[in-house]
mmCIF file of C-alpha atoms in Angstrom:
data_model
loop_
_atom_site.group_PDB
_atom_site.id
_atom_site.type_symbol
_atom_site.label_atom_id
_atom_site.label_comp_id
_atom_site.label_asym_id
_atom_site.label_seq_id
_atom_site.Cartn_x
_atom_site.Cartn_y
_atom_site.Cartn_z
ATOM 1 C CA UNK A 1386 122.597 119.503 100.827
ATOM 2 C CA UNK A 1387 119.151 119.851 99.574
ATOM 3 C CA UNK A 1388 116.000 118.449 100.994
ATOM 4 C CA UNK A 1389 113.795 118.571 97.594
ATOM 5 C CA UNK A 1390 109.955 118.310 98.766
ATOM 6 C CA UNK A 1391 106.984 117.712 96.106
ATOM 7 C CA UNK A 1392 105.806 121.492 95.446
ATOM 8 C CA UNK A 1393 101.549 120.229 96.879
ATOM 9 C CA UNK A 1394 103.480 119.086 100.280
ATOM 10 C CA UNK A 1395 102.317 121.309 103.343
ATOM 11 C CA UNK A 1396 105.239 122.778 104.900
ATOM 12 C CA UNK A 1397 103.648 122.810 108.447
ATOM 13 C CA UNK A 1398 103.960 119.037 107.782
ATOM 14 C CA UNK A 1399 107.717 119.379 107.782
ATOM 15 C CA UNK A 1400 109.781 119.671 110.760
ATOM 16 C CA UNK A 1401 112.059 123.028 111.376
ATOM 17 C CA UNK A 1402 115.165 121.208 110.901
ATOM 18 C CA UNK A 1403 114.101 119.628 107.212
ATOM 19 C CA UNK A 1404 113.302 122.787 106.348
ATOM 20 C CA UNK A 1405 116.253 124.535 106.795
ATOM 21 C CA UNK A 1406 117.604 122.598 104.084
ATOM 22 C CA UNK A 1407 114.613 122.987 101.472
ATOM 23 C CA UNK A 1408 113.980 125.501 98.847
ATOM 24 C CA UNK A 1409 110.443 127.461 100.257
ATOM 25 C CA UNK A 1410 109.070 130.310 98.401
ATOM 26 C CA UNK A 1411 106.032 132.373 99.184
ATOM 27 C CA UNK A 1412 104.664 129.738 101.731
ATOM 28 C CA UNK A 1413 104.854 126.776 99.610
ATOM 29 C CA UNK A 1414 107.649 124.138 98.565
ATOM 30 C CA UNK A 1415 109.574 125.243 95.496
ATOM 31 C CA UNK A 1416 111.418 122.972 92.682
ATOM 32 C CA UNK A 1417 114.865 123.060 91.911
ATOM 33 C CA UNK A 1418 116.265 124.987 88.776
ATOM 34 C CA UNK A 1419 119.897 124.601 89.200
ATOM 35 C CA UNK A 1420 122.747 122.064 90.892
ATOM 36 C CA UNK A 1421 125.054 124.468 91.555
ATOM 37 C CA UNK A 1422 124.971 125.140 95.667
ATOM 38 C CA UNK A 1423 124.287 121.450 96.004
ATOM 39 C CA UNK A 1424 126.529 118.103 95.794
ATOM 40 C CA UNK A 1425 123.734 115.905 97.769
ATOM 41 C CA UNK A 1426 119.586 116.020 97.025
ATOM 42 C CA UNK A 1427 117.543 113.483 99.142
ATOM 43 C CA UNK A 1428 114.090 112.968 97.626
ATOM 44 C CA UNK A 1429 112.078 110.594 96.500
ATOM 45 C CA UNK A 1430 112.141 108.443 93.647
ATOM 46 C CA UNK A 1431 109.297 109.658 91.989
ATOM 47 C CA UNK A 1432 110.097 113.483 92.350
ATOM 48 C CA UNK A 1433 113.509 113.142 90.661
ATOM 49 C CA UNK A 1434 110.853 113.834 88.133
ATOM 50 C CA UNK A 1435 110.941 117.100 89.264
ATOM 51 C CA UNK A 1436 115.082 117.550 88.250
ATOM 52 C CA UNK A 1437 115.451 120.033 85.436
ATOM 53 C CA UNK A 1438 117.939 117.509 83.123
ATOM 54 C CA UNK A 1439 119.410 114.237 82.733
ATOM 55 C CA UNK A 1440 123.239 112.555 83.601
ATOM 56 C CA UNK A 1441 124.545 114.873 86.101
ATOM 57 C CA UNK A 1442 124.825 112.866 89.473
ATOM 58 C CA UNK A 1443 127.879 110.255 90.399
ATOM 59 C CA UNK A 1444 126.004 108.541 92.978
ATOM 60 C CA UNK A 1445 122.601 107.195 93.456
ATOM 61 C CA UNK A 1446 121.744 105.770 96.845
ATOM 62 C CA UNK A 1447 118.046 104.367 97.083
ATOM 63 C CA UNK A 1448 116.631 103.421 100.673
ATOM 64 C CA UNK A 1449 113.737 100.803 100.922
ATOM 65 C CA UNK A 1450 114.929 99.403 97.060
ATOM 66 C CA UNK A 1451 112.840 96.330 97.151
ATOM 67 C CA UNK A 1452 109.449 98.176 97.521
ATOM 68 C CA UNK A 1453 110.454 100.155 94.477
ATOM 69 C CA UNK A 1454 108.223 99.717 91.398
ATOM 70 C CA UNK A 1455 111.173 99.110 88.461
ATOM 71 C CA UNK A 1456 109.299 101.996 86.751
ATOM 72 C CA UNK A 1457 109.820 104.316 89.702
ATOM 73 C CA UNK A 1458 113.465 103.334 89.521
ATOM 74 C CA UNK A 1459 114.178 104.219 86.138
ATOM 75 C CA UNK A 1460 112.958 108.074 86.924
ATOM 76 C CA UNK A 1461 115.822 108.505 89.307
ATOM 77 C CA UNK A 1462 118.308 105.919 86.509
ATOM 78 C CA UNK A 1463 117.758 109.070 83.955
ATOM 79 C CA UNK A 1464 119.672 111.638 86.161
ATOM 80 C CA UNK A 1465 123.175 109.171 86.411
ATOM 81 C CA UNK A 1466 126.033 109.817 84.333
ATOM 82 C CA UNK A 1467 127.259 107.076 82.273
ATOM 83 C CA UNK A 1468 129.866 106.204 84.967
ATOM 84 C CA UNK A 1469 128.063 106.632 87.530
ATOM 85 C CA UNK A 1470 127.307 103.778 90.844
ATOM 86 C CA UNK A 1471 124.001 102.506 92.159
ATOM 87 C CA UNK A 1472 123.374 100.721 95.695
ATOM 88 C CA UNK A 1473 120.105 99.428 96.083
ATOM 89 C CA UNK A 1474 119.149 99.341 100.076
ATOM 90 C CA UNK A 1475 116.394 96.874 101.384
ATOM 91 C CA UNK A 1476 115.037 93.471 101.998
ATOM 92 C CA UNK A 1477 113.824 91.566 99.240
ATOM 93 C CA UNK A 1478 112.866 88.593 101.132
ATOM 94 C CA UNK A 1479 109.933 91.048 102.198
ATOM 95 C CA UNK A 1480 107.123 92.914 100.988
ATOM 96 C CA UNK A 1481 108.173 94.311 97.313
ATOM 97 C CA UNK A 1482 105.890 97.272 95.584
ATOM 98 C CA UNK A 1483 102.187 97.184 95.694
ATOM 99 C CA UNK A 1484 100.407 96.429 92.762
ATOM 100 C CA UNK A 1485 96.815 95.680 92.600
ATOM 101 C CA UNK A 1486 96.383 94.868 88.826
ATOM 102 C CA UNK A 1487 96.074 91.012 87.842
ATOM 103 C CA UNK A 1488 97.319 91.917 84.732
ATOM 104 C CA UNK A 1489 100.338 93.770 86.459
ATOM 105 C CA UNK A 1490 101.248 91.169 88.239
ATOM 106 C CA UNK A 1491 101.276 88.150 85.427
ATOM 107 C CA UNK A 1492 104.064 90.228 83.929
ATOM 108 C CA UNK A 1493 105.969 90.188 87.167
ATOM 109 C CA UNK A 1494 105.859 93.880 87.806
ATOM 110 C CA UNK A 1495 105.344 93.283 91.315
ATOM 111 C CA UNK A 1496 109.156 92.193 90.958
ATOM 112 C CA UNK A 1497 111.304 95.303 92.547
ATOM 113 C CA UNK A 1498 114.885 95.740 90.446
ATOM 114 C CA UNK A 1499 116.799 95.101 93.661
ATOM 115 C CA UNK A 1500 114.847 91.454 94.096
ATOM 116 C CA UNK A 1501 115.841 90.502 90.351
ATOM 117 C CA UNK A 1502 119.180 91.377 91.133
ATOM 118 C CA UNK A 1503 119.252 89.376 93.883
ATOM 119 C CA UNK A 1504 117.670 86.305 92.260
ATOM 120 C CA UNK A 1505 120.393 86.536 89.259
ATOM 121 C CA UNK A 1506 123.050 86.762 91.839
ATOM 122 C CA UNK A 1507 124.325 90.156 91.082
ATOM 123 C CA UNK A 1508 126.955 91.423 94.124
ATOM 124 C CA UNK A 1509 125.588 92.002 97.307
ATOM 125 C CA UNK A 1510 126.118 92.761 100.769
ATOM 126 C CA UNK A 1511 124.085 91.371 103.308
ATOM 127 C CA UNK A 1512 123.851 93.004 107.103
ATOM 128 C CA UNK A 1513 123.341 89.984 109.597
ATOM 129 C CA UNK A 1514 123.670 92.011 112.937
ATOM 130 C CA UNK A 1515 120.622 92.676 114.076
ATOM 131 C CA UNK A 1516 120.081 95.163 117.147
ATOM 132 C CA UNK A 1517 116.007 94.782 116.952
ATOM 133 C CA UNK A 1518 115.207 91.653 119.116
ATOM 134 C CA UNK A 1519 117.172 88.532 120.994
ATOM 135 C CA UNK A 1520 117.725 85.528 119.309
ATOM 136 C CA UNK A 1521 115.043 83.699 120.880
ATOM 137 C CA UNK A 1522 112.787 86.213 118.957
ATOM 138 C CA UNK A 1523 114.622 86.141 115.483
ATOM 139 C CA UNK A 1524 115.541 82.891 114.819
ATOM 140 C CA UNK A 1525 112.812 81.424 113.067
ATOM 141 C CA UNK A 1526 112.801 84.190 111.066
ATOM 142 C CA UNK A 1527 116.442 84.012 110.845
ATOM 143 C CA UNK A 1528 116.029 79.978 109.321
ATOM 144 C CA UNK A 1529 113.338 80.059 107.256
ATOM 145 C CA UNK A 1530 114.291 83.339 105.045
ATOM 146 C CA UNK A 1531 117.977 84.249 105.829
ATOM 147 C CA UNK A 1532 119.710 80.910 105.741
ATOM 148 C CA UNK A 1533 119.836 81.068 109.556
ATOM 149 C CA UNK A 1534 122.791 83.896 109.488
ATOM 150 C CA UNK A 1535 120.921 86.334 112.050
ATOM 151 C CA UNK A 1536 122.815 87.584 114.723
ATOM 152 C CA UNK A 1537 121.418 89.504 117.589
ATOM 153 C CA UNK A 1538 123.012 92.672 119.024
ATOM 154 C CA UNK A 1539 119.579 93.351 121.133
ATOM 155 C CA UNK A 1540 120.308 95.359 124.344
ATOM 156 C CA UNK A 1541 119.923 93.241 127.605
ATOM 157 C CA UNK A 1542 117.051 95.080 128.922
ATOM 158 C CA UNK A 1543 114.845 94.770 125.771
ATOM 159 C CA UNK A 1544 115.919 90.718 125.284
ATOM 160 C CA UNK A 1545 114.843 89.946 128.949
ATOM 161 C CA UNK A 1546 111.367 92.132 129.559
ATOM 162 C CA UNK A 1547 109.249 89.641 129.348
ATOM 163 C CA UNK A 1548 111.258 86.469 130.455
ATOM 164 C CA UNK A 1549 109.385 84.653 133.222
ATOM 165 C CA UNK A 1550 106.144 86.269 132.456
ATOM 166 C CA UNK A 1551 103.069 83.918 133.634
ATOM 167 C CA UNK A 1552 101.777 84.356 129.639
ATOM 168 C CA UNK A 1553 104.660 82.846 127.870
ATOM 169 C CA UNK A 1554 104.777 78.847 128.264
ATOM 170 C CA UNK A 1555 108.746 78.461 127.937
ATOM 171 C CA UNK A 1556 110.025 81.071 130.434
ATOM 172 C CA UNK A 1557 112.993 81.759 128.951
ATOM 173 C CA UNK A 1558 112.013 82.288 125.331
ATOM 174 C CA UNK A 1559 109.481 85.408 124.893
ATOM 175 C CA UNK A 1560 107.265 83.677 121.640
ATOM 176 C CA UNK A 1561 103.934 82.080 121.722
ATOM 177 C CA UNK A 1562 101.900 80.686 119.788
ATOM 178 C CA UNK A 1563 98.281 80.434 121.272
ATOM 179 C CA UNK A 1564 96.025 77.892 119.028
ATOM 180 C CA UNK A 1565 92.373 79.142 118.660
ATOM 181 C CA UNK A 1566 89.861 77.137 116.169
ATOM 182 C CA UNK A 1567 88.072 80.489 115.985
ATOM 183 C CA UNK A 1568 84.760 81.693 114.198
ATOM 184 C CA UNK A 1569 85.756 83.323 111.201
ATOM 185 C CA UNK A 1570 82.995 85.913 109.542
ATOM 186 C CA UNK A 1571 83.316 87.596 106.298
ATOM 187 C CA UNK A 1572 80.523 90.881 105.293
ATOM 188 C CA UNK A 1573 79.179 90.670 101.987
ATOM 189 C CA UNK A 1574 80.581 93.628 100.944
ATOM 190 C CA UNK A 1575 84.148 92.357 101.372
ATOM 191 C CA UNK A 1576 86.204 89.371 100.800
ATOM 192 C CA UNK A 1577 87.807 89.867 104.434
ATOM 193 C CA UNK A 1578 87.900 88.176 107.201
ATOM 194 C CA UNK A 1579 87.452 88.780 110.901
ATOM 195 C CA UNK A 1580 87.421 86.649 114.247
ATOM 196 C CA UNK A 1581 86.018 87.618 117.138
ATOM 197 C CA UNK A 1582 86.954 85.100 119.024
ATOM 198 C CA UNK A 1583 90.524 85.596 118.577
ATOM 199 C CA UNK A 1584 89.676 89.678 119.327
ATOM 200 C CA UNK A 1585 88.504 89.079 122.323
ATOM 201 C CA UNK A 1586 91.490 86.780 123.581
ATOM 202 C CA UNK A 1587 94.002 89.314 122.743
ATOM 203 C CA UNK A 1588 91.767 91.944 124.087
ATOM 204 C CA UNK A 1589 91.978 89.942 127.515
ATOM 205 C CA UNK A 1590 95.954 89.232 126.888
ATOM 206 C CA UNK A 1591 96.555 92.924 126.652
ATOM 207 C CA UNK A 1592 94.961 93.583 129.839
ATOM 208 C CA UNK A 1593 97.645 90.853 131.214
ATOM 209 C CA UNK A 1594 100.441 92.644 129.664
ATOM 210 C CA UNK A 1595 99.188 95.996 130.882
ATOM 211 C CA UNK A 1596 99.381 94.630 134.417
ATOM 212 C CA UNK A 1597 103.241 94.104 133.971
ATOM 213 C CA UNK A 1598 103.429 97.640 133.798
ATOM 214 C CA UNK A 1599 106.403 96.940 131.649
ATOM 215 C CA UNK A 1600 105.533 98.774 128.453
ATOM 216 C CA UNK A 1601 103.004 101.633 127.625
ATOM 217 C CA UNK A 1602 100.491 101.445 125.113
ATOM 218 C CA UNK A 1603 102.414 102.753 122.355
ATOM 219 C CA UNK A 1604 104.988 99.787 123.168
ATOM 220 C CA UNK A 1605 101.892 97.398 121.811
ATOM 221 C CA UNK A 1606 101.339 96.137 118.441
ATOM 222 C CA UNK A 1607 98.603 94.588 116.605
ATOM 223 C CA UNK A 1608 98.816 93.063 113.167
ATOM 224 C CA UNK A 1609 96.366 91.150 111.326
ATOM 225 C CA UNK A 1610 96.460 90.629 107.637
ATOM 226 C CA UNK A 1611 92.492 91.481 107.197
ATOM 227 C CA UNK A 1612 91.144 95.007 106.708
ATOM 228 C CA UNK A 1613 87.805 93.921 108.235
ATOM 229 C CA UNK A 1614 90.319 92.199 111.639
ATOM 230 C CA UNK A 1615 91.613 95.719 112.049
ATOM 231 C CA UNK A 1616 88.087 97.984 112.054
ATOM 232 C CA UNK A 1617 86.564 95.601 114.414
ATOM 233 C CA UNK A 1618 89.914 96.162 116.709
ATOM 234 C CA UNK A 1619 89.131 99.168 116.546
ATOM 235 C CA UNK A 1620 85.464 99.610 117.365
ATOM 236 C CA UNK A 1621 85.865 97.282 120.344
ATOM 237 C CA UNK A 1622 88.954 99.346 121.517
ATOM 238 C CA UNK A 1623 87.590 102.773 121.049
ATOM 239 C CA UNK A 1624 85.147 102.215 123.481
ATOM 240 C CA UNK A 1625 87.622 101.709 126.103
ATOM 241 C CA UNK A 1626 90.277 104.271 127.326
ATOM 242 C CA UNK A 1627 92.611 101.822 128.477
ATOM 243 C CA UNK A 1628 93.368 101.131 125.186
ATOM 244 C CA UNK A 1629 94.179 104.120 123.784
ATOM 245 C CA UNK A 1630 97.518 104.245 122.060
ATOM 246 C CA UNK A 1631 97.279 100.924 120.899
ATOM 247 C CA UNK A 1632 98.477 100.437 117.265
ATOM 248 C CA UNK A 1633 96.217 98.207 115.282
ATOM 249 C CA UNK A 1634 97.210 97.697 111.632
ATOM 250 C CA UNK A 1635 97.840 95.262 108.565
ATOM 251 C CA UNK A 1636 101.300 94.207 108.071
ATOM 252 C CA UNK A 1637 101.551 96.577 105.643
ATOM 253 C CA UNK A 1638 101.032 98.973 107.491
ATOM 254 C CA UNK A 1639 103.903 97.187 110.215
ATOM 255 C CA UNK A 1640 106.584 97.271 107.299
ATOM 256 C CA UNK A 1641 109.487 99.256 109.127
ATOM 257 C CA UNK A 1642 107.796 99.427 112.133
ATOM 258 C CA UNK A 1643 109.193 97.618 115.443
ATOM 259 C CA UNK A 1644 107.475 97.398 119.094
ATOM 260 C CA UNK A 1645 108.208 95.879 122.030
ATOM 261 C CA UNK A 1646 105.095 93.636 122.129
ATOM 262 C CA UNK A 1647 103.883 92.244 119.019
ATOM 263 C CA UNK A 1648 100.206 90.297 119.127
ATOM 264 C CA UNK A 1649 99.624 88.617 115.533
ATOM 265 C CA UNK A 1650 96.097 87.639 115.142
ATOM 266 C CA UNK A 1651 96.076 85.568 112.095
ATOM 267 C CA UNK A 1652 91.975 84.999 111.643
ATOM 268 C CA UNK A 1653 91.427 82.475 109.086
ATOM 269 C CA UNK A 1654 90.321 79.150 110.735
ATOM 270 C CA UNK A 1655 88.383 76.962 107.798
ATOM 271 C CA UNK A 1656 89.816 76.191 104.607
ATOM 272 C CA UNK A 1657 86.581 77.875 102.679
ATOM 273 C CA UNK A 1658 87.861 80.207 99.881
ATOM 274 C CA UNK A 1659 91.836 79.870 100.870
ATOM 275 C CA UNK A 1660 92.326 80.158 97.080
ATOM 276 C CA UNK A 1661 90.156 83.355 96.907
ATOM 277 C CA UNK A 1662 91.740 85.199 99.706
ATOM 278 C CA UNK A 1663 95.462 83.987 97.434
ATOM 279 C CA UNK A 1664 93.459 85.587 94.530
ATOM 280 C CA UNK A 1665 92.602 89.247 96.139
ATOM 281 C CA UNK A 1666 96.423 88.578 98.314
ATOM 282 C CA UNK A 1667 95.024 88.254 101.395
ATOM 283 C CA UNK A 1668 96.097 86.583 104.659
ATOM 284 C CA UNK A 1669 99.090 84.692 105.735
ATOM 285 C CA UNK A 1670 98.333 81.204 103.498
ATOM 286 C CA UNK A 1671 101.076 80.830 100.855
ATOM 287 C CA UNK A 1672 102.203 84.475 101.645
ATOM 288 C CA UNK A 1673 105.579 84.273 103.079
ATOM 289 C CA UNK A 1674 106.994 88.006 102.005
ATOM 290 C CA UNK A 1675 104.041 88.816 104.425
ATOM 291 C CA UNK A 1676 104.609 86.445 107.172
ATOM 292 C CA UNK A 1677 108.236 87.163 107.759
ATOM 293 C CA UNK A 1678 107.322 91.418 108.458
ATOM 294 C CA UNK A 1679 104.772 89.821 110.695
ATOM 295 C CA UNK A 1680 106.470 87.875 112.491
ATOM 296 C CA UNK A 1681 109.878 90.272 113.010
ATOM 297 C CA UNK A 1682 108.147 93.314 114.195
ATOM 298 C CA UNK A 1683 108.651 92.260 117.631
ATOM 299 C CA UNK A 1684 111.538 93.367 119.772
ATOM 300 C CA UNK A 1685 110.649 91.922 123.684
ATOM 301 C CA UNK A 1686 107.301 89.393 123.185
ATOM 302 C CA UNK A 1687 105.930 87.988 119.850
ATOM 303 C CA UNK A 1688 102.429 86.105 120.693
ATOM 304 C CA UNK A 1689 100.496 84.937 117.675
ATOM 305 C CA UNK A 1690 96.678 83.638 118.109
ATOM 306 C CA UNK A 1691 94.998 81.666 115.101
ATOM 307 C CA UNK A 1692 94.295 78.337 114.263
ATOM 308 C CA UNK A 1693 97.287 75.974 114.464
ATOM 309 C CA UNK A 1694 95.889 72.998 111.991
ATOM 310 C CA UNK A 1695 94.604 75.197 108.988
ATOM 311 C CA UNK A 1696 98.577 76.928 108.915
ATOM 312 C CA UNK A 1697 100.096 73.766 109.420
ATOM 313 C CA UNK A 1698 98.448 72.019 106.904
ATOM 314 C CA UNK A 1699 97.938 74.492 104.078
ATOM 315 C CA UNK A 1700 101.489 76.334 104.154
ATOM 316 C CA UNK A 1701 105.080 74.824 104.671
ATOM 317 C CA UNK A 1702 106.619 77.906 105.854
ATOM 318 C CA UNK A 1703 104.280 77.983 109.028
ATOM 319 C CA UNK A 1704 104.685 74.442 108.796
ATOM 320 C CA UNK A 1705 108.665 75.298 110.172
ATOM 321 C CA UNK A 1706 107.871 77.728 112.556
ATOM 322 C CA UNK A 1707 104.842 75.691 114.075
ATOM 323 C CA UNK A 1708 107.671 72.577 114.500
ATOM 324 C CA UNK A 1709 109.778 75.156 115.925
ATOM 325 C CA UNK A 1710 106.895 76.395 118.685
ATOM 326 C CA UNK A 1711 106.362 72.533 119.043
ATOM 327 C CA UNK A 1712 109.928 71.510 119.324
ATOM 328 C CA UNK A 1713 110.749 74.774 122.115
ATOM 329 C CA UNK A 1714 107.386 74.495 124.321
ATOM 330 C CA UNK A 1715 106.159 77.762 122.453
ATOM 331 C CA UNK A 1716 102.750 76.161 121.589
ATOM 332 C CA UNK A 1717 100.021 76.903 123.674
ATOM 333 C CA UNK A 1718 96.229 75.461 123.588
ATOM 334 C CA UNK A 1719 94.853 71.960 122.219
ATOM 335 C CA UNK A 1720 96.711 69.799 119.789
ATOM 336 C CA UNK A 1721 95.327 68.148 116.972
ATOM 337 C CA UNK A 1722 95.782 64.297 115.895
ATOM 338 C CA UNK A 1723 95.286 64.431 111.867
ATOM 339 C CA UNK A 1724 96.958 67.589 110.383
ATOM 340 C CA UNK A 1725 95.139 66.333 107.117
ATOM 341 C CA UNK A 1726 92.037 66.759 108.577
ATOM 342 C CA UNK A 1727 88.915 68.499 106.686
ATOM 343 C CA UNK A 1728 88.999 71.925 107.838
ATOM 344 C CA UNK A 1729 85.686 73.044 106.427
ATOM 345 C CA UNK A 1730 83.278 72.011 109.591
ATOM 346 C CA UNK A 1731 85.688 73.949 112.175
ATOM 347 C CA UNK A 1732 83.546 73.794 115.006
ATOM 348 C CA UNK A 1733 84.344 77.111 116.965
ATOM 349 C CA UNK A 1734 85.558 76.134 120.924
ATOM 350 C CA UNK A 1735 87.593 78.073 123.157
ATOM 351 C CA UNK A 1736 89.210 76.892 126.827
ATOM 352 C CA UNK A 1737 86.708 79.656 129.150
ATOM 353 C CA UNK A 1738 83.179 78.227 127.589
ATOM 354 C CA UNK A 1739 82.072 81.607 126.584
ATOM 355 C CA UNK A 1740 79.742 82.386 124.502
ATOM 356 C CA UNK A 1741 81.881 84.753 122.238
ATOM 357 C CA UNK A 1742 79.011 85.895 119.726
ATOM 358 C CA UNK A 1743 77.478 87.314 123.134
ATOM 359 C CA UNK A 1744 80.788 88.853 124.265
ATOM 360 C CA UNK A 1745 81.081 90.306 120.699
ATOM 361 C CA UNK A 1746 78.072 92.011 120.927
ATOM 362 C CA UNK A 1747 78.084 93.612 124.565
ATOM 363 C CA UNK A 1748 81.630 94.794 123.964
ATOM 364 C CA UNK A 1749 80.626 96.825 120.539
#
């Protein structure tokens, strides 16, 4: 087996045991310039580039398929023999390959091989068991993007951490969702978004979860869908030691990932400029590739904080899982009586009476 590196890769980078089955020379990662010793490479896509000819493999096996550019697909196509079999691994129900061109993206590029194949109902296999979370955690997930076919195989232990806590409202279902009509900002040198208000609640829920001395740090996740959500995170938290460890990042970022505790801070709270955040693909709003990683990070407690009315009304996928919250007593804070309310004037509250601008500023 050979373990073919890009030739710029550091080698201090790469653990003992990876190296033992690379090809080093004088220091540095070399390329391959024959098959012969080998009947398995692992690589990636994009350095099959690297291969010296065309149609001599059997076998292509690609991992994380749907995030695959077709493009980047076709350089590792070139090495098959005309007989040869494909099996595309991954989850096209969520996030595909990044493209930021407009232009890209009206010609579909941002379409990954394996989701087309999907779509034209092309043979699949689907893996249901799920050993990541209970099935108090994944089944809105499971309903609203895999026909509700979930099953959990979740260890006791990690299903039943956080049952009874004092922060989840329905003690034996580990999922919140805490409503805060927050005070969104936006700097003028960005189109994201940030909410201190909802920063500072989940600063002050982590210090409850801390006190469970249940998890560590590194057991905690943060995910917001805003650049500018994550960097003030981060100011406020690097100012504090007992925060260290915490990971803070856009769901992006999350794709992959898994924790035990999983806070979602969703920050939009007015309507203003929905359509421009769908523009530069920001947020949760008519995003539901980027909503489902959100949401199934979790393995023990999923809480998410933001503003109830503006997903309700605006999106019907958090539409479902707010009905779901509302139909298990997962839905925490004040309810609303017009869903088609104007969101534009949200006036900023919050249940303590703080002033949070204040808060904001002594903290950073």
């Amino acid at each position: 087996m050979l373990r073919l590196n890009a030739y710029h890769r550091d080698p201090r980078s790469v653990s003992d045991t990876i190296k033992k089955y690379s090809i080093i020379k004088d220091g540095v990662f070399d390329l391959l310039d024959r098959y012969d010793p080998y009947n398995l490479i692992v690589t990636t896509t994009i350095s099959t580039g690297y291969l010296p000819q065309s149609e001599v493999f059997d076998y292509l096996l690609v991992d994380e398929a749907a995030q695959l550019l077709e493009t980047e697909l076709l350089v590792a196509l070139r090495l098959l023999k005309d007989s040869a079999g494909v099996t595309l691994i991954g989850d096209h129900m969520q996030l595909g390959p990044i493209i930021r061109s407009s232009l890209a993206q009206h010609y579909r590029f941002n379409i990954s091989t394996m989701e087309r194949f999907c779509n034209y109902l092309y043979p699949k296999i689907t893996l249901d068991d799920t050993y990541r979370a209970p099935l108090s955690i994944i089944k809105p997930y499971s309903d609203l993007f895999y026909d509700g076919k979930l099953r959990s195989n979740c260890p006791e232990e990690i299903a039943n951490l956080f049952i009874g806590s004092s922060f989840i409202r329905n003690k034996k279902i580990p999922v919140v969702f805490v409503n805060k009509e927050g005070l969104e900002s936006q700097d003028q040198d960005s189109p994201s978004w940030y909410n201190v208000i909802e920063i500072q609640y989940i600063k002050d829920l982590i210090i409850q979860i801390q006190a469970t001395k249940k998890v560590n740090n590194e057991d905690i996740g943060i995910i917001t869908p805003y650049q500018k959500q994550m960097q003030k995170f981060k100011e406020l938290f690097k100012r504090e030691s007992n925060f260290n460890g915490i990971d803070i990042g856009t769901t992006e970022a999350f794709q992959g990932q898994e924790r035990k505790v999983i806070i979602l801070s969703t920050v939009r709270s007015s309507s203003r400029y929905l359509q421009n955040d769908q523009h530069f693909r920001l947020g949760f709003v008519s995003n539901p590739k980027r909503m489902n990683v959100a949401i199934s990070r979790a393995r023990s407690l999923l809480i998410i904080v933001g503003n109830a009315r503006l997903l309700y009304s605006n999106d019907p996928y958090w539409k479902k899982f707010l009905e779901h919250c509302f139909n298990n007593n997962l839905f925490e804070g004040p309810f609303w009586e017009d869903t088609n309310e104007n969101l534009e004037e949200t006036t900023p509250r919050d249940d303590t009476g703080e002033n949070f601008e204040e808060v904001w500023k002594n903290d950073v």
